Amino acid sequence: MPVAQRPRMTAAPSEQEDMPRRRLLSWFTSVGLFGSAVLSAFSNFVFIKPRATYGQPARFAIGKPEEFPPGTRISLDARRVCIVREGGKMAAISTTCTHLGCIVGVSDTGFACPCHGSRFDQDGNITGGPAPKPLPWYKVSLKPNGDLEVDKGVEVMPGTYYNV
Amino acid sequence: MSQATKEAGLWTAVKELPGNFWSSIFRNPLPSSDLERASTSFTNFFLHIHPVKVHRNTLRPIYTLGLGLISFFLFLILMVTGILLMFYYVPSTTQAYDRMLDLRGSVAFGTFLRNMHRWSAHGMVAVVFLHMCRVFLTGAYKKPREFNWVLGVGLLLVTLFLSFTGYLLPWDQLAFWAITVGTSIAGYAPLVGQQIKFLLLGDATVGQEALLRFYVLHVAVLPATLMLLIGVHFWRIRKDGGLSRPEEPANLAVRVTAVPVEKAVEEKKRTYGLVGFVRGPFTKIGNIPDNSVYSWPNLLMAELFVFVLTVAAILTLSLLFHAPLEEPVNVMHPPNPAKAPWYFLGLQEMVSYSAFWGGIGIPTVFVLLLLLAPYLDRNPRGVGRWFARERLLANTIFITLVVVKVIFIVIGAFFRGPNWSFVSPW
C-alpha cells in the first residue's frame, strides 16, 4: 500500500505543473487534427477544379470579311455568337442568354430566348423577360492572314464596331 | 471400438449436416414464445435494426401511411436497377445516347429496368416530400426528434440532387437543356456561385466533363451520402424513442429507471430487461399498461406488406409507361420550351420572374425555414395526431407553403408554352 502511494505523492506537485502544459498540448493536437481535416477536405475542391479545360477556345477565326456582306446577321450557334455587319462595321454579339445560359434565337426584332422568354433588341439590350443583363459584345479583329477573329475573352462596349 | 464411434460420428455429422448448417446461420427457430420472438429480433443482423417491441401507434397505417418505408424501399429498387444499368452505361458524350438506344433494342429487360429506375426516382422524390408533410402535420419533429427532422431535410435535398444528376445521363435534349438551366441557377448564388458552377461542370459549358462529373456524383458520391444519412436517420428513430405518438395519459406516465438486467428478469419474469438500459420513454418496467407488441411478426408483416405493395406499383408502372427519351443532344437548338423535371418546374417558374430570387433567394429561405422549424416551434403539444388543434398556426403556414409550391409546379407544367409564354392547356 505505501509503495503504491509513494509515486502518487511525488507525482502530485508535478501533476499540477503539468496541467497547463497538457491542456496546451491537447489544444495543439485538436487544432492540428481539425486543421488537417479541414485542409484535406478543401484539397478535394482544389483537386476537382480543372486547371485546363477541353471546351471551346475563347478566340476563333470566323472567315474573311467578304463572307459577311453588309446587312448580315448570322448566328454561329456552335460558337454561340451572332455576327453582325452593317455597312463596313462588324460586331459579334453573344447568343448565350444572360438569364440561364440557353441559346437565344435571332429574330427580325432582335433575339428571343426559348427557355424563359427573355427578349433582346438588335443590339442585345433587354426588351422583356427575366434576363438581368444585356447580351455582351465581343472584340472583333483582323488576323494577319486576313481572317476575322472573335475573342470571347474580351467584352467590348455595346455599339463598338470593327471597321473592315 | 474407437474406430466404430468415429465412423458413427462422421455418419451422424453427415446426416445432421443440413440441420446443423441451418441452425449455424439462424440461431433461433421460428419463434413460438415471447422470449424467442424477442431474440429473433436482436440475434439476426438484418432484423436487429428493429426494437424487440414497438408501440401499437407505430403500426397504425393511417398514422404513418408507410411513407418513410416506401421511400426506403424505392431507394432499394433504385440501387438494384441502377447497378444493373451501370453494366451497360458509358458516361461519354459520344456513347451515352447510343447506350440508351441499346438498352431499348439489344439488352434483355433493358427498357424495363430503365423504366423501373425512372419511375422509382420520380416516386422517391414525391414520397420523400409526402413523408416530410406527414411528419410536419403530425408534429413528429418536436423534441426529442428535432435533429432527425434536420437529417430528413438533408435526405430530401440529397434525393433531389441525385435525381438532378441522373437527369443528365441519357444525354438527350431534355437532359442537356435542363442541366444547362439548372447549373446556371447555381451560378447566381452570391460570391461562390460561378465557382460552384465551374466545379459542377468542370468546364465553362455542359459537355464531356460535366457528364463524367454528374455520373460520379450520381453513382458514387450521392448514394454513399444518402446511405449514411439513412443509417443515422433510422438509428435516431430508435434512440429518440421510436416513432412519435400521442402522449400517454399523465397518471400512466412511465418512470424511466435503469434496472439491472438480472433484477428485472427475476422480479417481473420479463425477458427483455435489456431495454432498461436504453434511455427514452419506452422502458417497459413498472406497472403500466403495455401498449406495445412484438416486432416479430407484427412490424415485420407490416413492412413486408408495404414492400410488396411498393414493388408491385413500380412493376405495374414500368410495364404500362416507358421512360421518356428525346432526340440526342443538339447544343445549338434548345427545345422550345425547355422544361426541367416536374419537381423543379416550380423552381423554373419562379426563375422566370427573377433568376436570383426565384432560383437562390426564396429556395434558400424555404430550406432554412424547414431546417429551423423544430427549433422555432417549441410548442410541445399536439404531437402524434394529424392536424392537431394546438398546431393550427404551424400547420397553416406549412400547408400554405406547400400549396404555393404545388401551384407554381402546375403553372410551370401545364400553363407554359413556347418562349415560356402563358398558354392555356385547354
Coordinates of C-alpha atoms in Angstrom, one line a residue:
Chain A
M1 CA 0.0 0.0 0.0
P2 CA 2.6 2.6 1.0
V3 CA 4.7 1.5 -2.0
A4 CA 1.8 2.1 -4.3
Q5 CA 1.1 5.5 -2.8
R6 CA 4.6 6.9 -2.8
P7 CA 4.8 7.6 -6.6
R8 CA 1.4 9.3 -6.5
M9 CA 2.7 11.5 -3.6
T10 CA 5.7 12.6 -5.7
A11 CA 3.6 12.9 -8.8
A12 CA 1.1 15.2 -7.2
P13 CA 3.1 18.5 -7.3
S14 CA 4.4 17.9 -10.9
E15 CA 0.9 17.0 -12.0
Q16 CA -0.3 20.4 -11.1
E17 CA 2.6 21.9 -13.0
D18 CA 1.8 19.6 -16.0
M19 CA -1.8 20.6 -16.3
P20 CA -1.4 23.8 -18.3
R21 CA 1.1 22.1 -20.5
R22 CA -1.2 19.2 -21.0
R23 CA -4.0 21.4 -21.9
L24 CA -1.8 23.3 -24.3
L25 CA -0.7 20.1 -25.9
S26 CA -4.2 18.8 -26.2
W27 CA -5.2 22.1 -27.7
F28 CA -2.4 22.0 -30.2
T29 CA -3.4 18.4 -31.1
S30 CA -7.0 19.2 -31.6
V31 CA -6.2 22.3 -33.7
G32 CA -3.7 20.2 -35.7
L33 CA -6.1 17.3 -36.3
F34 CA -9.1 19.5 -37.0
G35 CA -7.0 21.8 -39.2
S36 CA -5.7 18.9 -41.2
A37 CA -9.2 17.6 -41.7
V38 CA -10.4 20.9 -43.0
L39 CA -7.3 21.3 -45.2
S40 CA -7.7 17.8 -46.7
A41 CA -11.4 18.5 -47.3
F42 CA -10.5 21.7 -49.0
S43 CA -7.9 20.0 -51.1
N44 CA -10.7 17.9 -52.6
F45 CA -12.1 21.1 -54.1
V46 CA -8.7 22.1 -55.4
F47 CA -8.4 18.6 -57.0
I48 CA -11.8 18.7 -58.8
K49 CA -11.2 22.2 -60.1
P50 CA -9.7 21.6 -63.5
R51 CA -6.6 23.5 -64.5
A52 CA -7.2 23.0 -68.2
T53 CA -10.5 22.7 -69.9
Y54 CA -11.2 21.0 -73.2
G55 CA -14.2 23.0 -74.2
Q56 CA -14.2 25.6 -77.0
P57 CA -11.4 28.1 -77.3
A58 CA -12.3 31.7 -76.4
R59 CA -10.6 33.0 -79.6
F60 CA -11.5 31.7 -83.0
A61 CA -11.5 32.7 -86.7
I62 CA -14.8 33.1 -88.5
G63 CA -13.6 33.7 -92.1
K64 CA -12.9 36.6 -94.4
P65 CA -14.9 39.8 -94.2
E66 CA -16.2 39.2 -97.7
E67 CA -18.1 36.2 -96.5
F68 CA -20.4 38.6 -94.4
P69 CA -22.0 41.0 -96.9
P70 CA -23.4 44.2 -95.4
G71 CA -26.7 43.7 -93.7
T72 CA -25.7 40.2 -92.4
R73 CA -27.0 38.9 -89.1
I74 CA -25.8 35.4 -88.8
S75 CA -25.9 33.3 -85.7
L76 CA -22.9 30.9 -85.3
D77 CA -24.7 28.5 -82.9
A78 CA -21.7 26.3 -82.4
R79 CA -19.7 29.4 -81.3
R80 CA -22.6 31.0 -79.6
V81 CA -22.1 34.4 -81.2
C82 CA -24.1 36.4 -83.7
I83 CA -22.0 38.1 -86.4
V84 CA -23.5 41.5 -87.4
R85 CA -22.4 43.6 -90.4
E86 CA -23.8 47.0 -91.1
G87 CA -22.0 48.7 -94.0
G88 CA -18.3 48.5 -93.2
K89 CA -18.8 47.9 -89.5
M90 CA -18.7 44.4 -87.9
A91 CA -19.6 43.2 -84.4
A92 CA -20.0 39.9 -82.5
I93 CA -22.9 39.7 -80.1
S94 CA -23.2 36.8 -77.7
T95 CA -26.2 34.4 -78.2
T96 CA -25.9 32.9 -74.7
C97 CA -28.9 34.2 -72.7
T98 CA -27.7 36.1 -69.7
H99 CA -30.5 34.7 -67.7
L100 CA -29.8 30.9 -67.6
G101 CA -27.5 30.1 -70.5
C102 CA -29.9 28.9 -73.2
I103 CA -29.1 29.9 -76.8
V104 CA -31.2 32.9 -77.9
G105 CA -32.7 32.7 -81.4
V106 CA -32.1 35.5 -83.9
S107 CA -35.3 37.2 -85.0
D108 CA -36.2 40.3 -87.0
T109 CA -36.6 42.4 -83.9
G110 CA -33.5 41.1 -82.2
F111 CA -33.1 38.0 -80.0
A112 CA -35.5 35.8 -78.1
C113 CA -34.8 33.1 -75.6
P114 CA -36.8 29.9 -75.8
C115 CA -36.3 28.8 -72.1
H116 CA -37.7 31.6 -70.0
G117 CA -38.9 34.2 -72.5
S118 CA -36.2 36.8 -72.3
R119 CA -36.2 39.2 -75.3
F120 CA -33.5 41.5 -76.6
D121 CA -33.3 44.1 -79.3
Q122 CA -30.9 44.1 -82.3
D123 CA -28.1 45.5 -80.1
G124 CA -28.7 42.9 -77.4
N125 CA -30.5 45.4 -75.0
I126 CA -33.2 43.8 -72.8
T127 CA -36.7 44.4 -74.1
G128 CA -38.5 41.9 -71.9
G129 CA -38.3 38.8 -69.7
P130 CA -36.2 37.9 -66.8
A131 CA -32.7 38.4 -68.2
P132 CA -30.7 40.6 -65.8
K133 CA -28.1 41.9 -68.2
P134 CA -27.9 42.8 -72.0
L135 CA -26.1 40.4 -74.3
P136 CA -22.4 41.2 -74.2
W137 CA -20.4 42.2 -77.3
Y138 CA -17.1 40.6 -78.1
K139 CA -13.9 42.0 -79.6
V140 CA -13.6 41.5 -83.4
S141 CA -10.3 42.0 -85.1
L142 CA -8.5 41.1 -88.3
K143 CA -5.8 38.4 -88.2
P144 CA -2.6 38.9 -90.3
N145 CA -3.8 36.3 -92.8
G146 CA -7.0 38.3 -93.5
D147 CA -9.4 36.2 -91.3
L148 CA -11.7 37.9 -88.9
E149 CA -11.2 36.8 -85.3
V150 CA -13.6 36.9 -82.4
D151 CA -12.3 36.9 -78.9
K152 CA -14.9 35.8 -76.4
G153 CA -12.4 36.6 -73.6
V154 CA -12.7 40.3 -74.3
E155 CA -16.0 42.1 -73.9
V156 CA -16.4 45.5 -75.6
M157 CA -18.9 48.3 -75.0
P158 CA -22.1 47.6 -77.0
G159 CA -22.0 49.7 -80.1
T160 CA -18.3 49.2 -80.6
Y161 CA -17.8 48.1 -84.2
Y162 CA -14.8 46.9 -86.0
N163 CA -14.3 48.8 -89.3
V164 CA -13.4 46.5 -92.2
Chain B
M1 CA -14.3 -49.7 -31.0
S2 CA -12.9 -46.2 -31.2
Q3 CA -13.0 -46.7 -35.0
A4 CA -16.7 -47.6 -34.8
T5 CA -17.6 -44.4 -32.9
K6 CA -15.6 -42.3 -35.3
E7 CA -17.5 -43.8 -38.2
A8 CA -20.7 -43.4 -36.5
G9 CA -19.7 -39.8 -35.6
L10 CA -19.0 -39.0 -39.2
W11 CA -22.2 -40.6 -40.4
T12 CA -24.2 -38.7 -37.8
A13 CA -22.4 -35.5 -38.8
V14 CA -23.3 -36.0 -42.4
K15 CA -26.9 -36.9 -41.5
E16 CA -27.2 -33.8 -39.4
L17 CA -25.3 -31.5 -41.7
P18 CA -28.3 -29.7 -43.2
G19 CA -29.8 -29.1 -39.8
N20 CA -26.6 -28.0 -38.3
F21 CA -25.8 -25.8 -41.2
W22 CA -29.2 -24.2 -41.0
S23 CA -29.0 -23.6 -37.2
S24 CA -25.5 -22.2 -37.6
I25 CA -27.0 -19.4 -39.7
F26 CA -30.2 -18.9 -37.9
R27 CA -29.6 -19.2 -34.2
N28 CA -33.3 -19.2 -33.4
P29 CA -36.0 -21.5 -34.5
L30 CA -39.2 -19.8 -35.8
P31 CA -40.3 -18.2 -32.6
S32 CA -43.2 -19.7 -30.6
S33 CA -42.7 -17.8 -27.4
D34 CA -42.2 -14.2 -26.4
L35 CA -38.6 -14.9 -25.5
E36 CA -37.9 -16.4 -28.9
R37 CA -39.8 -13.5 -30.6
A38 CA -37.5 -11.1 -28.7
S39 CA -34.4 -13.0 -29.5
T40 CA -35.3 -13.3 -33.2
S41 CA -35.3 -9.5 -33.4
F42 CA -31.9 -9.0 -31.9
T43 CA -29.9 -12.0 -33.0
N44 CA -30.5 -11.6 -36.7
F45 CA -28.3 -9.0 -38.4
F46 CA -31.0 -7.8 -40.8
L47 CA -33.7 -7.7 -38.1
H48 CA -31.8 -6.2 -35.3
I49 CA -32.5 -2.7 -36.7
H50 CA -35.9 -3.3 -35.2
P51 CA -36.7 -2.9 -31.5
V52 CA -37.9 -6.0 -29.8
K53 CA -41.3 -4.4 -29.3
V54 CA -43.0 -1.5 -30.9
H55 CA -45.8 0.7 -29.8
R56 CA -49.2 0.0 -31.3
N57 CA -49.4 3.5 -32.6
T58 CA -46.4 2.9 -34.8
L59 CA -48.3 0.2 -36.6
R60 CA -51.4 2.3 -37.4
P61 CA -51.3 2.6 -41.2
I62 CA -53.4 5.8 -41.0
Y63 CA -50.8 7.5 -38.8
T64 CA -47.6 7.0 -40.9
L65 CA -49.1 6.0 -44.2
G66 CA -45.9 3.9 -44.5
L67 CA -44.3 6.8 -46.4
G68 CA -40.9 6.6 -44.8
L69 CA -40.7 2.9 -45.6
I70 CA -41.9 3.4 -49.1
S71 CA -39.1 6.0 -49.7
F72 CA -36.6 3.5 -48.4
F73 CA -37.9 0.6 -50.5
L74 CA -37.9 2.8 -53.6
F75 CA -34.3 3.6 -52.8
L76 CA -33.5 -0.1 -52.7
I77 CA -35.2 -0.6 -56.0
L78 CA -33.1 2.3 -57.4
M79 CA -29.9 0.8 -56.1
V80 CA -30.6 -2.6 -57.7
T81 CA -31.8 -1.3 -61.0
G82 CA -29.1 1.5 -61.0
I83 CA -26.3 -1.0 -60.6
L84 CA -27.7 -3.2 -63.3
L85 CA -27.9 -0.2 -65.7
M86 CA -24.3 0.6 -64.9
F87 CA -23.3 -2.6 -66.7
Y88 CA -24.3 -1.1 -70.0
Y89 CA -23.9 2.7 -69.5
V90 CA -20.8 4.7 -70.6
P91 CA -20.6 8.3 -69.4
S92 CA -19.3 9.7 -72.7
T93 CA -21.0 12.3 -74.9
T94 CA -20.4 10.2 -77.9
Q95 CA -21.7 6.9 -76.4
A96 CA -24.3 7.7 -73.7
Y97 CA -27.2 8.2 -76.0
D98 CA -26.4 5.2 -78.1
R99 CA -26.3 3.1 -75.0
M100 CA -29.8 4.3 -74.2
L101 CA -30.9 3.0 -77.6
D102 CA -29.0 -0.2 -76.9
L103 CA -31.0 -0.6 -73.7
R104 CA -34.1 -0.4 -75.8
G105 CA -33.1 -2.6 -78.6
S106 CA -30.5 -5.1 -77.7
V107 CA -30.5 -5.6 -73.9
A108 CA -32.8 -8.1 -72.3
F109 CA -35.1 -6.2 -69.9
G110 CA -33.2 -3.0 -70.8
T111 CA -36.3 -0.9 -71.3
F112 CA -38.0 -2.4 -68.3
L113 CA -35.1 -1.7 -66.0
R114 CA -34.7 1.8 -67.2
N115 CA -38.5 2.3 -66.7
M116 CA -38.2 1.0 -63.2
H117 CA -35.3 3.2 -62.4
R118 CA -37.0 6.3 -63.8
W119 CA -40.4 5.8 -62.1
S120 CA -38.8 4.8 -58.8
A121 CA -36.8 8.0 -59.0
H122 CA -39.8 10.2 -59.6
G123 CA -41.7 8.2 -57.0
M124 CA -38.9 8.6 -54.4
V125 CA -38.9 12.4 -54.8
A126 CA -42.7 12.5 -54.4
V127 CA -42.8 10.1 -51.5
V128 CA -39.9 11.7 -49.6
F129 CA -41.8 15.0 -49.9
L130 CA -45.1 13.5 -48.8
H131 CA -43.2 11.8 -45.9
M132 CA -42.0 15.3 -44.8
C133 CA -45.6 16.6 -45.0
R134 CA -46.7 13.7 -42.8
V135 CA -44.0 14.3 -40.2
F136 CA -44.8 18.0 -40.1
L137 CA -48.6 17.7 -40.0
T138 CA -48.4 15.2 -37.1
G139 CA -46.0 17.3 -35.2
A140 CA -43.5 14.5 -35.2
Y141 CA -40.4 16.8 -35.5
K142 CA -40.7 18.1 -31.9
K143 CA -38.4 17.4 -29.0
P144 CA -36.7 15.0 -28.8
R145 CA -36.8 14.4 -32.6
E146 CA -35.6 17.8 -33.8
F147 CA -32.3 16.6 -35.2
N148 CA -33.9 13.7 -37.0
W149 CA -36.1 16.2 -38.8
V150 CA -32.9 18.1 -39.8
L151 CA -31.4 14.8 -41.2
G152 CA -34.7 14.3 -43.0
V153 CA -34.4 17.7 -44.7
G154 CA -30.8 16.7 -45.7
L155 CA -32.2 13.5 -47.1
L156 CA -34.8 15.4 -49.2
L157 CA -32.0 17.6 -50.6
V158 CA -29.7 14.7 -51.5
T159 CA -32.7 12.9 -53.1
L160 CA -33.4 16.0 -55.3
F161 CA -29.7 16.3 -56.2
L162 CA -29.5 12.6 -57.0
S163 CA -32.5 12.9 -59.3
F164 CA -31.0 16.1 -60.9
T165 CA -27.6 14.4 -61.6
G166 CA -29.3 11.3 -63.0
Y167 CA -31.3 13.6 -65.3
L168 CA -28.2 14.4 -67.4
L169 CA -27.0 10.9 -68.0
P170 CA -29.2 9.8 -71.0
W171 CA -27.6 12.8 -72.9
D172 CA -30.8 13.7 -74.7
Q173 CA -32.1 17.2 -75.4
L174 CA -34.2 17.2 -72.3
A175 CA -31.2 16.3 -70.2
F176 CA -28.8 18.8 -71.7
W177 CA -31.0 21.9 -71.5
A178 CA -32.4 21.1 -68.1
I179 CA -28.8 20.8 -66.8
T180 CA -27.7 24.0 -68.6
V181 CA -30.5 25.9 -66.9
G182 CA -30.1 24.1 -63.6
T183 CA -26.3 24.8 -63.3
S184 CA -26.9 28.4 -64.4
I185 CA -29.2 28.9 -61.5
A186 CA -26.4 27.7 -59.2
G187 CA -24.2 30.4 -60.9
Y188 CA -26.5 33.1 -59.4
A189 CA -25.5 32.2 -55.8
P190 CA -23.7 35.2 -54.3
L191 CA -19.9 35.1 -54.1
V192 CA -19.3 31.4 -54.8
G193 CA -22.0 30.9 -57.5
Q194 CA -19.7 30.9 -60.5
Q195 CA -17.1 28.8 -58.7
I196 CA -19.8 26.2 -57.8
K197 CA -21.0 26.1 -61.4
F198 CA -17.5 25.6 -62.7
L199 CA -16.7 22.8 -60.2
L200 CA -20.0 21.1 -61.2
L201 CA -19.4 21.3 -64.9
G202 CA -15.6 21.1 -64.9
D203 CA -15.8 23.4 -67.9
A204 CA -17.5 26.6 -69.0
T205 CA -20.4 24.8 -70.6
V206 CA -22.2 21.5 -70.2
G207 CA -20.0 18.9 -72.0
Q208 CA -18.0 15.7 -71.5
E209 CA -16.5 16.9 -68.2
A210 CA -20.0 17.7 -66.8
L211 CA -21.3 14.3 -67.9
L212 CA -18.5 12.5 -66.2
R213 CA -18.8 14.6 -63.0
F214 CA -22.6 14.1 -62.8
Y215 CA -22.1 10.3 -63.4
V216 CA -19.6 10.0 -60.5
L217 CA -21.9 12.1 -58.2
H218 CA -24.9 10.1 -59.3
V219 CA -23.5 6.6 -58.9
A220 CA -21.0 7.0 -56.0
V221 CA -20.8 10.2 -54.0
L222 CA -24.5 10.9 -53.6
P223 CA -25.7 7.3 -53.0
A224 CA -23.0 6.9 -50.3
T225 CA -24.1 10.2 -48.7
L226 CA -27.7 9.1 -48.8
M227 CA -26.9 5.7 -47.3
L228 CA -25.0 7.3 -44.4
L229 CA -27.8 9.7 -43.8
I230 CA -30.5 7.0 -43.9
G231 CA -28.4 4.9 -41.4
V232 CA -28.3 7.8 -38.9
H233 CA -31.9 8.6 -39.6
F234 CA -33.1 5.1 -38.8
W235 CA -30.8 4.8 -35.8
R236 CA -32.1 8.1 -34.4
I237 CA -35.7 6.8 -34.7
R238 CA -34.8 4.2 -32.0
K239 CA -32.7 6.5 -29.9
D240 CA -35.4 9.2 -29.9
G241 CA -37.9 6.7 -28.5
G242 CA -39.5 5.2 -31.6
L243 CA -42.0 6.9 -33.8
S244 CA -43.9 9.9 -32.4
R245 CA -47.2 9.1 -30.8
P246 CA -49.8 10.8 -28.7
E247 CA -48.8 11.4 -25.1
E248 CA -49.9 8.7 -22.7
P249 CA -52.4 9.9 -20.1
A250 CA -50.5 11.6 -17.3
N251 CA -51.3 9.2 -14.5
L252 CA -49.8 6.4 -16.5
A253 CA -46.6 8.3 -17.2
V254 CA -43.7 6.0 -17.5
R255 CA -41.0 6.4 -14.9
V256 CA -37.6 5.8 -16.5
T257 CA -35.3 3.9 -14.3
A258 CA -32.4 1.8 -15.2
V259 CA -32.9 -1.6 -13.8
P260 CA -30.2 -4.2 -13.6
V261 CA -30.9 -7.0 -16.0
E262 CA -30.9 -9.8 -13.5
K263 CA -33.2 -8.0 -11.2
A264 CA -35.6 -7.1 -14.0
V265 CA -35.8 -10.7 -15.2
E266 CA -36.1 -12.1 -11.7
E267 CA -38.8 -9.7 -10.5
K268 CA -41.1 -9.4 -13.4
K269 CA -40.2 -12.6 -15.3
R270 CA -39.7 -10.3 -18.2
T271 CA -37.3 -11.5 -20.9
Y272 CA -36.4 -8.1 -22.3
G273 CA -34.8 -6.4 -19.3
L274 CA -32.0 -5.1 -21.6
V275 CA -34.3 -2.3 -22.8
G276 CA -34.0 -1.0 -19.2
F277 CA -30.6 0.4 -20.2
V278 CA -31.9 2.5 -23.1
R279 CA -33.0 5.9 -22.2
G280 CA -36.2 7.3 -23.5
P281 CA -39.9 6.9 -22.9
F282 CA -40.2 3.2 -23.9
T283 CA -38.8 1.5 -20.9
K284 CA -41.5 -1.0 -20.0
I285 CA -40.6 -1.9 -16.5
G286 CA -43.2 -1.0 -13.9
N287 CA -46.9 -1.3 -13.5
I288 CA -48.1 0.4 -16.6
P289 CA -50.4 -0.9 -19.3
D290 CA -48.3 -2.4 -22.1
N291 CA -49.3 -0.7 -25.3
S292 CA -46.5 -2.4 -27.3
V293 CA -46.5 -5.6 -29.4
Y294 CA -43.6 -7.7 -30.6
S295 CA -41.8 -6.6 -33.7
W296 CA -41.8 -10.2 -34.9
P297 CA -44.3 -10.7 -36.5
N298 CA -46.3 -7.5 -36.2
L299 CA -43.9 -4.9 -37.5
L300 CA -42.2 -7.3 -39.9
M301 CA -45.5 -8.2 -41.6
A302 CA -46.4 -4.5 -41.9
E303 CA -43.1 -3.9 -43.6
L304 CA -43.4 -6.8 -45.9
F305 CA -46.8 -5.6 -46.9
V306 CA -45.5 -2.1 -47.7
F307 CA -42.6 -3.6 -49.6
V308 CA -44.7 -5.9 -51.8
L309 CA -47.1 -3.0 -52.5
T310 CA -44.2 -0.7 -53.5
V311 CA -42.6 -3.2 -55.8
A312 CA -46.0 -4.1 -57.3
A313 CA -46.7 -0.4 -58.0
I314 CA -43.3 0.2 -59.7
L315 CA -43.6 -3.0 -61.8
T316 CA -47.0 -2.0 -63.0
L317 CA -45.9 1.5 -63.8
S318 CA -42.9 0.2 -65.7
L319 CA -45.0 -2.2 -67.7
L320 CA -47.5 0.4 -68.7
F321 CA -45.4 3.5 -69.3
H322 CA -42.0 4.0 -70.9
A323 CA -39.3 6.3 -69.6
P324 CA -39.1 9.3 -72.0
L325 CA -36.1 9.6 -74.3
E326 CA -35.9 12.6 -76.5
E327 CA -33.6 13.3 -79.5
P328 CA -29.9 13.2 -78.9
V329 CA -28.2 16.4 -77.6
N330 CA -28.1 19.3 -80.1
V331 CA -26.1 22.0 -78.4
M332 CA -27.3 24.5 -81.0
H333 CA -31.0 24.1 -80.6
P334 CA -32.7 24.2 -77.3
P335 CA -36.2 22.7 -77.4
N336 CA -38.9 25.3 -77.0
P337 CA -39.9 25.5 -74.3
A338 CA -37.1 23.8 -72.4
K339 CA -38.6 22.3 -69.2
A340 CA -36.9 20.9 -66.1
P341 CA -38.3 17.7 -64.5
W342 CA -41.6 18.3 -62.8
Y343 CA -40.3 18.7 -59.3
F344 CA -38.1 21.5 -60.4
L345 CA -40.8 23.2 -62.5
G346 CA -41.9 25.3 -59.6
L347 CA -38.3 26.5 -59.3
Q348 CA -38.2 27.1 -63.1
E349 CA -41.4 29.1 -62.9
M350 CA -40.0 31.3 -60.1
V351 CA -36.8 31.6 -62.0
S352 CA -38.7 33.1 -65.0
Y353 CA -39.5 36.1 -62.8
S354 CA -36.1 36.6 -61.2
A355 CA -33.1 34.2 -61.5
F356 CA -31.6 35.2 -58.2
W357 CA -34.8 35.4 -56.1
G358 CA -36.6 32.5 -57.8
G359 CA -33.6 30.2 -58.0
I360 CA -31.5 31.1 -54.9
G361 CA -33.1 33.6 -52.6
I362 CA -36.6 32.1 -52.0
P363 CA -35.4 28.4 -52.1
T364 CA -32.7 29.2 -49.5
V365 CA -35.2 30.8 -47.2
F366 CA -37.5 27.9 -47.7
V367 CA -34.8 25.3 -46.8
L368 CA -33.7 27.4 -43.8
L369 CA -37.3 27.6 -42.5
L370 CA -37.6 23.8 -42.9
L371 CA -34.3 23.2 -41.1
L372 CA -35.1 25.5 -38.3
A373 CA -38.8 24.5 -37.9
P374 CA -38.3 22.3 -34.8
Y375 CA -36.1 25.0 -33.2
L376 CA -38.5 27.8 -33.9
D377 CA -41.7 25.9 -33.0
R378 CA -41.1 24.9 -29.4
N379 CA -44.8 24.3 -28.6
P380 CA -44.6 20.7 -27.1
R381 CA -48.3 20.0 -27.6
G382 CA -50.1 18.3 -30.4
V383 CA -47.6 15.6 -31.1
G384 CA -48.7 12.3 -32.7
R385 CA -52.0 13.4 -34.1
W386 CA -52.9 14.6 -37.6
F387 CA -53.8 18.3 -37.8
A388 CA -53.8 18.8 -34.1
R389 CA -55.8 21.9 -33.0
E390 CA -52.9 23.1 -30.9
R391 CA -50.8 23.3 -34.0
L392 CA -53.2 25.2 -36.1
L393 CA -50.7 28.1 -36.9
A394 CA -47.7 25.9 -37.7
N395 CA -49.8 23.6 -39.9
T396 CA -51.5 26.5 -41.7
I397 CA -48.1 28.1 -42.6
F398 CA -46.8 24.8 -43.8
I399 CA -49.8 23.9 -45.9
T400 CA -49.8 27.4 -47.4
L401 CA -46.2 27.0 -48.5
V402 CA -46.9 23.5 -49.9
V403 CA -49.9 24.7 -51.8
V404 CA -48.0 27.7 -53.2
K405 CA -45.2 25.3 -54.3
V406 CA -47.7 23.0 -56.0
I407 CA -49.4 25.9 -57.8
F408 CA -46.1 27.0 -59.2
I409 CA -45.3 23.5 -60.4
V410 CA -48.8 23.2 -62.0
I411 CA -48.3 26.6 -63.8
G412 CA -44.8 25.5 -65.0
A413 CA -46.1 22.2 -66.1
F414 CA -49.4 23.0 -67.9
F415 CA -49.6 26.7 -68.5
R416 CA -46.2 27.5 -70.1
G417 CA -45.6 27.1 -73.8
P418 CA -43.0 28.3 -76.3
N419 CA -40.8 31.1 -75.1
W420 CA -42.2 30.4 -71.6
S421 CA -45.3 32.4 -72.6
F422 CA -48.6 31.8 -70.8
V423 CA -50.7 29.2 -72.6
S424 CA -54.0 27.6 -71.7
P425 CA -53.8 23.8 -71.5
W426 CA -57.3 23.6 -72.9

